[in-house]
mmCIF file of C-alpha atoms in Angstrom:
data_model
loop_
_atom_site.group_PDB
_atom_site.id
_atom_site.type_symbol
_atom_site.label_atom_id
_atom_site.label_comp_id
_atom_site.label_asym_id
_atom_site.label_seq_id
_atom_site.Cartn_x
_atom_site.Cartn_y
_atom_site.Cartn_z
ATOM 1 C CA UNK A 1467 12.357 -6.622 -22.714
ATOM 2 C CA UNK A 1468 9.225 -7.754 -21.660
ATOM 3 C CA UNK A 1469 7.286 -8.998 -24.690
ATOM 4 C CA UNK A 1470 4.041 -11.288 -24.444
ATOM 5 C CA UNK A 1471 2.295 -13.894 -27.061
ATOM 6 C CA UNK A 1472 -0.702 -14.584 -27.635
ATOM 7 C CA UNK A 1473 -2.449 -18.486 -28.498
ATOM 8 C CA UNK A 1474 -5.940 -20.243 -29.202
ATOM 9 C CA UNK A 1475 -7.413 -20.990 -31.977
ATOM 10 C CA UNK A 1476 -8.777 -18.443 -34.566
ATOM 11 C CA UNK A 1477 -11.894 -19.474 -35.836
ATOM 12 C CA UNK A 1478 -14.691 -20.189 -32.223
ATOM 13 C CA UNK A 1479 -18.383 -21.867 -33.340
ATOM 14 C CA UNK A 1480 -20.771 -19.463 -32.641
ATOM 15 C CA UNK A 1481 -22.274 -20.283 -28.466
ATOM 16 C CA UNK A 1482 -18.599 -22.062 -27.888
ATOM 17 C CA UNK A 1483 -16.297 -20.676 -25.341
ATOM 18 C CA UNK A 1484 -13.496 -18.206 -27.178
ATOM 19 C CA UNK A 1485 -10.190 -18.851 -25.408
ATOM 20 C CA UNK A 1486 -6.557 -17.704 -25.966
ATOM 21 C CA UNK A 1487 -3.747 -17.608 -23.267
ATOM 22 C CA UNK A 1488 -0.655 -15.100 -23.214
ATOM 23 C CA UNK A 1489 2.518 -15.362 -22.101
ATOM 24 C CA UNK A 1490 5.314 -13.490 -19.795
ATOM 25 C CA UNK A 1491 8.615 -13.735 -21.878
ATOM 26 C CA UNK A 1492 12.266 -12.291 -20.172
ATOM 27 C CA UNK A 1493 10.014 -10.168 -16.861
ATOM 28 C CA UNK A 1494 8.202 -11.485 -14.482
ATOM 29 C CA UNK A 1495 4.583 -12.277 -14.144
ATOM 30 C CA UNK A 1496 4.450 -11.484 -10.403
ATOM 31 C CA UNK A 1497 4.743 -8.461 -9.782
ATOM 32 C CA UNK A 1498 2.782 -5.740 -7.378
ATOM 33 C CA UNK A 1499 3.515 -3.366 -9.844
ATOM 34 C CA UNK A 1500 1.545 -5.139 -13.118
ATOM 35 C CA UNK A 1501 -2.086 -5.335 -13.788
ATOM 36 C CA UNK A 1502 -1.995 -7.927 -16.477
ATOM 37 C CA UNK A 1503 -5.353 -7.356 -19.005
ATOM 38 C CA UNK A 1504 -7.169 -8.164 -22.110
ATOM 39 C CA UNK A 1505 -8.471 -5.530 -24.836
ATOM 40 C CA UNK A 1506 -9.967 -6.176 -28.342
ATOM 41 C CA UNK A 1507 -11.184 -4.705 -31.995
ATOM 42 C CA UNK A 1508 -13.538 -5.165 -34.105
ATOM 43 C CA UNK A 1509 -13.053 -5.331 -38.323
ATOM 44 C CA UNK A 1510 -12.733 -1.638 -38.521
ATOM 45 C CA UNK A 1511 -13.277 -0.319 -34.805
ATOM 46 C CA UNK A 1512 -11.730 0.665 -31.939
ATOM 47 C CA UNK A 1513 -10.984 0.071 -29.061
ATOM 48 C CA UNK A 1514 -12.960 -2.225 -26.531
ATOM 49 C CA UNK A 1515 -11.381 -3.671 -22.525
ATOM 50 C CA UNK A 1516 -12.224 -6.479 -20.729
ATOM 51 C CA UNK A 1517 -10.707 -6.987 -18.128
ATOM 52 C CA UNK A 1518 -7.568 -7.308 -16.183
ATOM 53 C CA UNK A 1519 -6.023 -9.359 -13.380
ATOM 54 C CA UNK A 1520 -3.921 -8.938 -10.825
ATOM 55 C CA UNK A 1521 -1.005 -11.753 -10.436
ATOM 56 C CA UNK A 1522 -2.833 -13.336 -7.359
ATOM 57 C CA UNK A 1523 -5.945 -13.707 -9.170
ATOM 58 C CA UNK A 1524 -7.862 -11.033 -8.098
ATOM 59 C CA UNK A 1525 -9.465 -10.210 -12.175
ATOM 60 C CA UNK A 1526 -11.741 -7.574 -13.239
ATOM 61 C CA UNK A 1527 -14.230 -7.319 -15.995
ATOM 62 C CA UNK A 1528 -16.173 -4.851 -17.882
ATOM 63 C CA UNK A 1529 -19.343 -4.945 -16.586
ATOM 64 C CA UNK A 1530 -20.868 -5.790 -20.473
ATOM 65 C CA UNK A 1531 -19.381 -8.628 -20.674
ATOM 66 C CA UNK A 1532 -18.816 -10.390 -17.259
ATOM 67 C CA UNK A 1533 -21.829 -12.347 -16.850
ATOM 68 C CA UNK A 1534 -19.793 -14.180 -19.809
ATOM 69 C CA UNK A 1535 -15.475 -14.153 -19.475
ATOM 70 C CA UNK A 1536 -13.691 -15.666 -17.081
ATOM 71 C CA UNK A 1537 -9.853 -14.756 -16.792
ATOM 72 C CA UNK A 1538 -7.642 -16.311 -14.724
ATOM 73 C CA UNK A 1539 -3.795 -16.499 -14.685
ATOM 74 C CA UNK A 1540 -1.060 -19.026 -13.741
ATOM 75 C CA UNK A 1541 2.085 -17.580 -12.902
ATOM 76 C CA UNK A 1542 4.245 -20.692 -13.114
ATOM 77 C CA UNK A 1543 3.687 -20.941 -16.244
ATOM 78 C CA UNK A 1544 3.915 -17.032 -17.019
ATOM 79 C CA UNK A 1545 1.075 -16.931 -18.160
ATOM 80 C CA UNK A 1546 -3.118 -15.341 -18.081
ATOM 81 C CA UNK A 1547 -5.661 -16.911 -19.995
ATOM 82 C CA UNK A 1548 -8.779 -15.250 -21.148
ATOM 83 C CA UNK A 1549 -11.864 -17.610 -21.515
ATOM 84 C CA UNK A 1550 -15.538 -15.913 -23.505
ATOM 85 C CA UNK A 1551 -18.010 -18.575 -23.535
ATOM 86 C CA UNK A 1552 -21.814 -18.232 -25.488
ATOM 87 C CA UNK A 1553 -19.851 -16.555 -28.515
ATOM 88 C CA UNK A 1554 -21.361 -14.458 -30.884
ATOM 89 C CA UNK A 1555 -20.650 -13.150 -34.271
ATOM 90 C CA UNK A 1556 -19.895 -10.209 -32.865
ATOM 91 C CA UNK A 1557 -17.115 -11.556 -30.097
ATOM 92 C CA UNK A 1558 -14.628 -11.452 -33.939
ATOM 93 C CA UNK A 1559 -11.928 -9.452 -33.135
ATOM 94 C CA UNK A 1560 -8.368 -9.262 -32.956
ATOM 95 C CA UNK A 1561 -7.661 -10.396 -29.018
ATOM 96 C CA UNK A 1562 -4.767 -8.579 -27.454
ATOM 97 C CA UNK A 1563 -3.126 -9.373 -23.917
ATOM 98 C CA UNK A 1564 -1.361 -6.017 -22.930
ATOM 99 C CA UNK A 1565 0.809 -5.643 -19.979
ATOM 100 C CA UNK A 1566 -0.411 -2.158 -17.076
ATOM 101 C CA UNK A 1567 0.912 -0.195 -14.732
ATOM 102 C CA UNK A 1568 -0.625 -0.199 -11.546
ATOM 103 C CA UNK A 1569 -1.027 3.694 -12.068
ATOM 104 C CA UNK A 1570 0.177 3.879 -15.439
ATOM 105 C CA UNK A 1571 -1.334 2.632 -19.139
ATOM 106 C CA UNK A 1572 -0.608 -1.120 -21.288
ATOM 107 C CA UNK A 1573 2.434 -0.743 -21.919
ATOM 108 C CA UNK A 1574 3.113 -3.471 -23.176
ATOM 109 C CA UNK A 1575 1.641 -5.053 -26.022
ATOM 110 C CA UNK A 1576 0.917 -8.447 -28.137
ATOM 111 C CA UNK A 1577 0.854 -9.125 -31.607
ATOM 112 C CA UNK A 1578 -2.947 -9.371 -31.702
ATOM 113 C CA UNK A 1579 -4.903 -12.845 -32.668
ATOM 114 C CA UNK A 1580 -7.571 -12.487 -34.890
ATOM 115 C CA UNK A 1581 -11.243 -15.082 -33.235
ATOM 116 C CA UNK A 1582 -13.712 -15.139 -35.771
ATOM 117 C CA UNK A 1583 -16.818 -16.782 -34.837
ATOM 118 C CA UNK A 1584 -18.990 -18.329 -36.889
ATOM 119 C CA UNK A 1585 -20.556 -21.829 -37.944
ATOM 120 C CA UNK B 924 -18.939 3.962 -16.804
ATOM 121 C CA UNK B 925 -17.014 6.931 -17.822
ATOM 122 C CA UNK B 926 -17.841 7.787 -21.413
ATOM 123 C CA UNK B 927 -14.186 9.082 -23.374
ATOM 124 C CA UNK B 928 -15.253 11.340 -26.525
ATOM 125 C CA UNK B 929 -12.182 12.000 -29.094
ATOM 126 C CA UNK B 930 -12.624 14.367 -31.395
ATOM 127 C CA UNK B 931 -12.337 15.585 -34.402
ATOM 128 C CA UNK B 932 -13.495 11.964 -36.117
ATOM 129 C CA UNK B 933 -10.589 12.714 -38.637
ATOM 130 C CA UNK B 934 -8.167 15.040 -38.550
ATOM 131 C CA UNK B 935 -6.505 16.501 -41.780
ATOM 132 C CA UNK B 936 -2.644 17.956 -41.888
ATOM 133 C CA UNK B 937 0.439 18.697 -43.668
ATOM 134 C CA UNK B 938 3.625 16.811 -42.645
ATOM 135 C CA UNK B 939 5.556 20.254 -40.486
ATOM 136 C CA UNK B 940 2.402 20.622 -39.258
ATOM 137 C CA UNK B 941 0.909 21.426 -35.762
ATOM 138 C CA UNK B 942 -2.023 18.862 -35.364
ATOM 139 C CA UNK B 943 -4.099 18.533 -32.158
ATOM 140 C CA UNK B 944 -6.980 16.277 -30.797
ATOM 141 C CA UNK B 945 -9.336 16.295 -28.393
ATOM 142 C CA UNK B 946 -10.334 14.325 -25.337
ATOM 143 C CA UNK B 947 -13.439 14.496 -23.049
ATOM 144 C CA UNK B 948 -14.329 12.441 -20.415
ATOM 145 C CA UNK B 949 -17.664 12.380 -19.151
ATOM 146 C CA UNK B 950 -16.590 12.890 -15.480
ATOM 147 C CA UNK B 951 -13.198 13.569 -13.573
ATOM 148 C CA UNK B 952 -10.927 11.214 -14.171
ATOM 149 C CA UNK B 953 -7.829 13.349 -12.892
ATOM 150 C CA UNK B 954 -4.875 12.832 -14.383
ATOM 151 C CA UNK B 955 -5.254 9.245 -15.768
ATOM 152 C CA UNK B 956 -5.285 8.909 -19.324
ATOM 153 C CA UNK B 957 -3.323 7.652 -21.254
ATOM 154 C CA UNK B 958 -2.965 7.780 -25.330
ATOM 155 C CA UNK B 959 -2.237 5.426 -27.469
ATOM 156 C CA UNK B 960 -0.705 5.491 -31.263
ATOM 157 C CA UNK B 961 -2.575 2.250 -33.942
ATOM 158 C CA UNK B 962 -0.391 1.779 -37.094
ATOM 159 C CA UNK B 963 -2.771 -0.721 -39.355
ATOM 160 C CA UNK B 964 -1.883 -4.211 -38.630
ATOM 161 C CA UNK B 965 -0.076 -3.303 -35.155
ATOM 162 C CA UNK B 966 -0.423 -3.171 -31.792
ATOM 163 C CA UNK B 967 -1.985 -0.032 -29.527
ATOM 164 C CA UNK B 968 1.627 1.703 -28.207
ATOM 165 C CA UNK B 969 1.489 3.638 -25.313
ATOM 166 C CA UNK B 970 1.952 7.173 -25.499
ATOM 167 C CA UNK B 971 1.929 9.570 -23.292
ATOM 168 C CA UNK B 972 0.716 8.288 -19.382
ATOM 169 C CA UNK B 973 -0.245 10.826 -16.465
ATOM 170 C CA UNK B 974 -2.195 13.090 -18.867
ATOM 171 C CA UNK B 975 1.168 13.984 -20.308
ATOM 172 C CA UNK B 976 4.403 11.858 -19.597
ATOM 173 C CA UNK B 977 5.515 11.031 -22.090
ATOM 174 C CA UNK B 978 6.295 6.732 -22.375
ATOM 175 C CA UNK B 979 9.575 5.375 -23.095
ATOM 176 C CA UNK B 980 11.233 5.704 -26.413
ATOM 177 C CA UNK B 981 8.378 8.686 -27.668
ATOM 178 C CA UNK B 982 9.475 11.246 -29.252
ATOM 179 C CA UNK B 983 9.468 14.613 -27.780
ATOM 180 C CA UNK B 984 7.645 16.562 -30.543
ATOM 181 C CA UNK B 985 4.755 14.198 -28.603
ATOM 182 C CA UNK B 986 3.084 16.215 -26.170
ATOM 183 C CA UNK B 987 -0.089 16.179 -23.584
ATOM 184 C CA UNK B 988 -1.994 18.264 -21.192
ATOM 185 C CA UNK B 989 -5.291 18.026 -19.141
ATOM 186 C CA UNK B 990 -6.799 16.979 -16.064
ATOM 187 C CA UNK B 991 -10.272 16.268 -14.837
ATOM 188 C CA UNK B 992 -12.595 16.177 -18.208
ATOM 189 C CA UNK B 993 -10.107 17.793 -21.383
ATOM 190 C CA UNK B 994 -7.306 16.070 -23.114
ATOM 191 C CA UNK B 995 -5.127 17.350 -25.152
ATOM 192 C CA UNK B 996 -2.564 15.207 -27.345
ATOM 193 C CA UNK B 997 -0.131 17.719 -29.623
ATOM 194 C CA UNK B 998 2.632 16.266 -32.238
ATOM 195 C CA UNK B 999 4.210 19.799 -32.317
ATOM 196 C CA UNK B 1000 6.398 18.890 -36.005
ATOM 197 C CA UNK B 1001 4.679 15.926 -37.657
ATOM 198 C CA UNK B 1002 6.596 13.353 -39.169
ATOM 199 C CA UNK B 1003 5.656 10.605 -41.697
ATOM 200 C CA UNK B 1004 5.391 8.047 -39.263
ATOM 201 C CA UNK B 1005 2.645 9.512 -37.498
ATOM 202 C CA UNK B 1006 -0.145 9.954 -39.852
ATOM 203 C CA UNK B 1007 -2.593 6.807 -37.650
ATOM 204 C CA UNK B 1008 -5.317 6.412 -35.160
ATOM 205 C CA UNK B 1009 -5.113 7.957 -31.799
ATOM 206 C CA UNK B 1010 -6.776 6.832 -28.763
ATOM 207 C CA UNK B 1011 -7.386 8.376 -25.419
ATOM 208 C CA UNK B 1012 -7.983 5.985 -22.480
ATOM 209 C CA UNK B 1013 -9.315 6.301 -18.886
ATOM 210 C CA UNK B 1014 -7.660 4.239 -16.185
ATOM 211 C CA UNK B 1015 -9.777 6.352 -12.473
ATOM 212 C CA UNK B 1016 -11.666 3.582 -11.819
ATOM 213 C CA UNK B 1017 -11.192 1.798 -8.786
ATOM 214 C CA UNK B 1018 -11.433 -1.387 -9.321
ATOM 215 C CA UNK B 1019 -10.423 -1.529 -12.071
ATOM 216 C CA UNK B 1020 -12.925 -0.630 -14.997
ATOM 217 C CA UNK B 1021 -10.673 1.699 -18.466
ATOM 218 C CA UNK B 1022 -12.766 2.740 -21.235
ATOM 219 C CA UNK B 1023 -11.693 3.768 -24.404
ATOM 220 C CA UNK B 1024 -12.590 6.647 -26.522
ATOM 221 C CA UNK B 1025 -14.014 6.149 -30.463
ATOM 222 C CA UNK B 1026 -10.814 7.232 -32.352
ATOM 223 C CA UNK B 1027 -9.479 9.696 -34.690
ATOM 224 C CA UNK B 1028 -7.405 8.940 -37.443
ATOM 225 C CA UNK B 1029 -4.816 11.228 -38.230
ATOM 226 C CA UNK B 1030 -4.320 11.511 -41.689
ATOM 227 C CA UNK B 1031 -2.476 13.313 -44.530
ATOM 228 C CA UNK B 1032 -3.493 16.278 -45.956
#
């Protein structure tokens, strides 16, 4: 059973870079069947897709965040990562990593990690 | 960008009754539509993909229908554990540009 686990700082200062890593366990990250994605949820609000990456490194981003986001993958470590730069308080959210079957929805999710942006 | 609109924002239903949730896309997404359930403090859980296919382990009381721009999630006989927030998501675009609806909160009447 594939499991995903987010890791990274829970507090980031305004204007700095938010960095999170998702580790994939009990399964392969190098499958052509899956995208690996990031989704966030501000407090009390709905879900927002940030971006997704294929094991080959091809990444796709939400246009509203594209100028600030980089998603990368390290297949040797079975990890994929999110970097969001120039953060503001509006980036405070629970950040989830998730697996998406390329033709279906996000079927496996991490537990989520809360990131607050504050000085 | 495809905008997903869910209705109603809040739905009050008694246990044992049927719940019907709606999701509308601003343009056709074919059958590339998923439904998720989210309980407080938990990650979303995939219920339905391909508009009508139940994900692994999802009870038969959950069913999805629709295609194009109009979709419905039906819960045939509400159990206590079904009271949660439900989101629809389209994944029709290539390259990927996924969008979620704003959610429907299903509460106990």
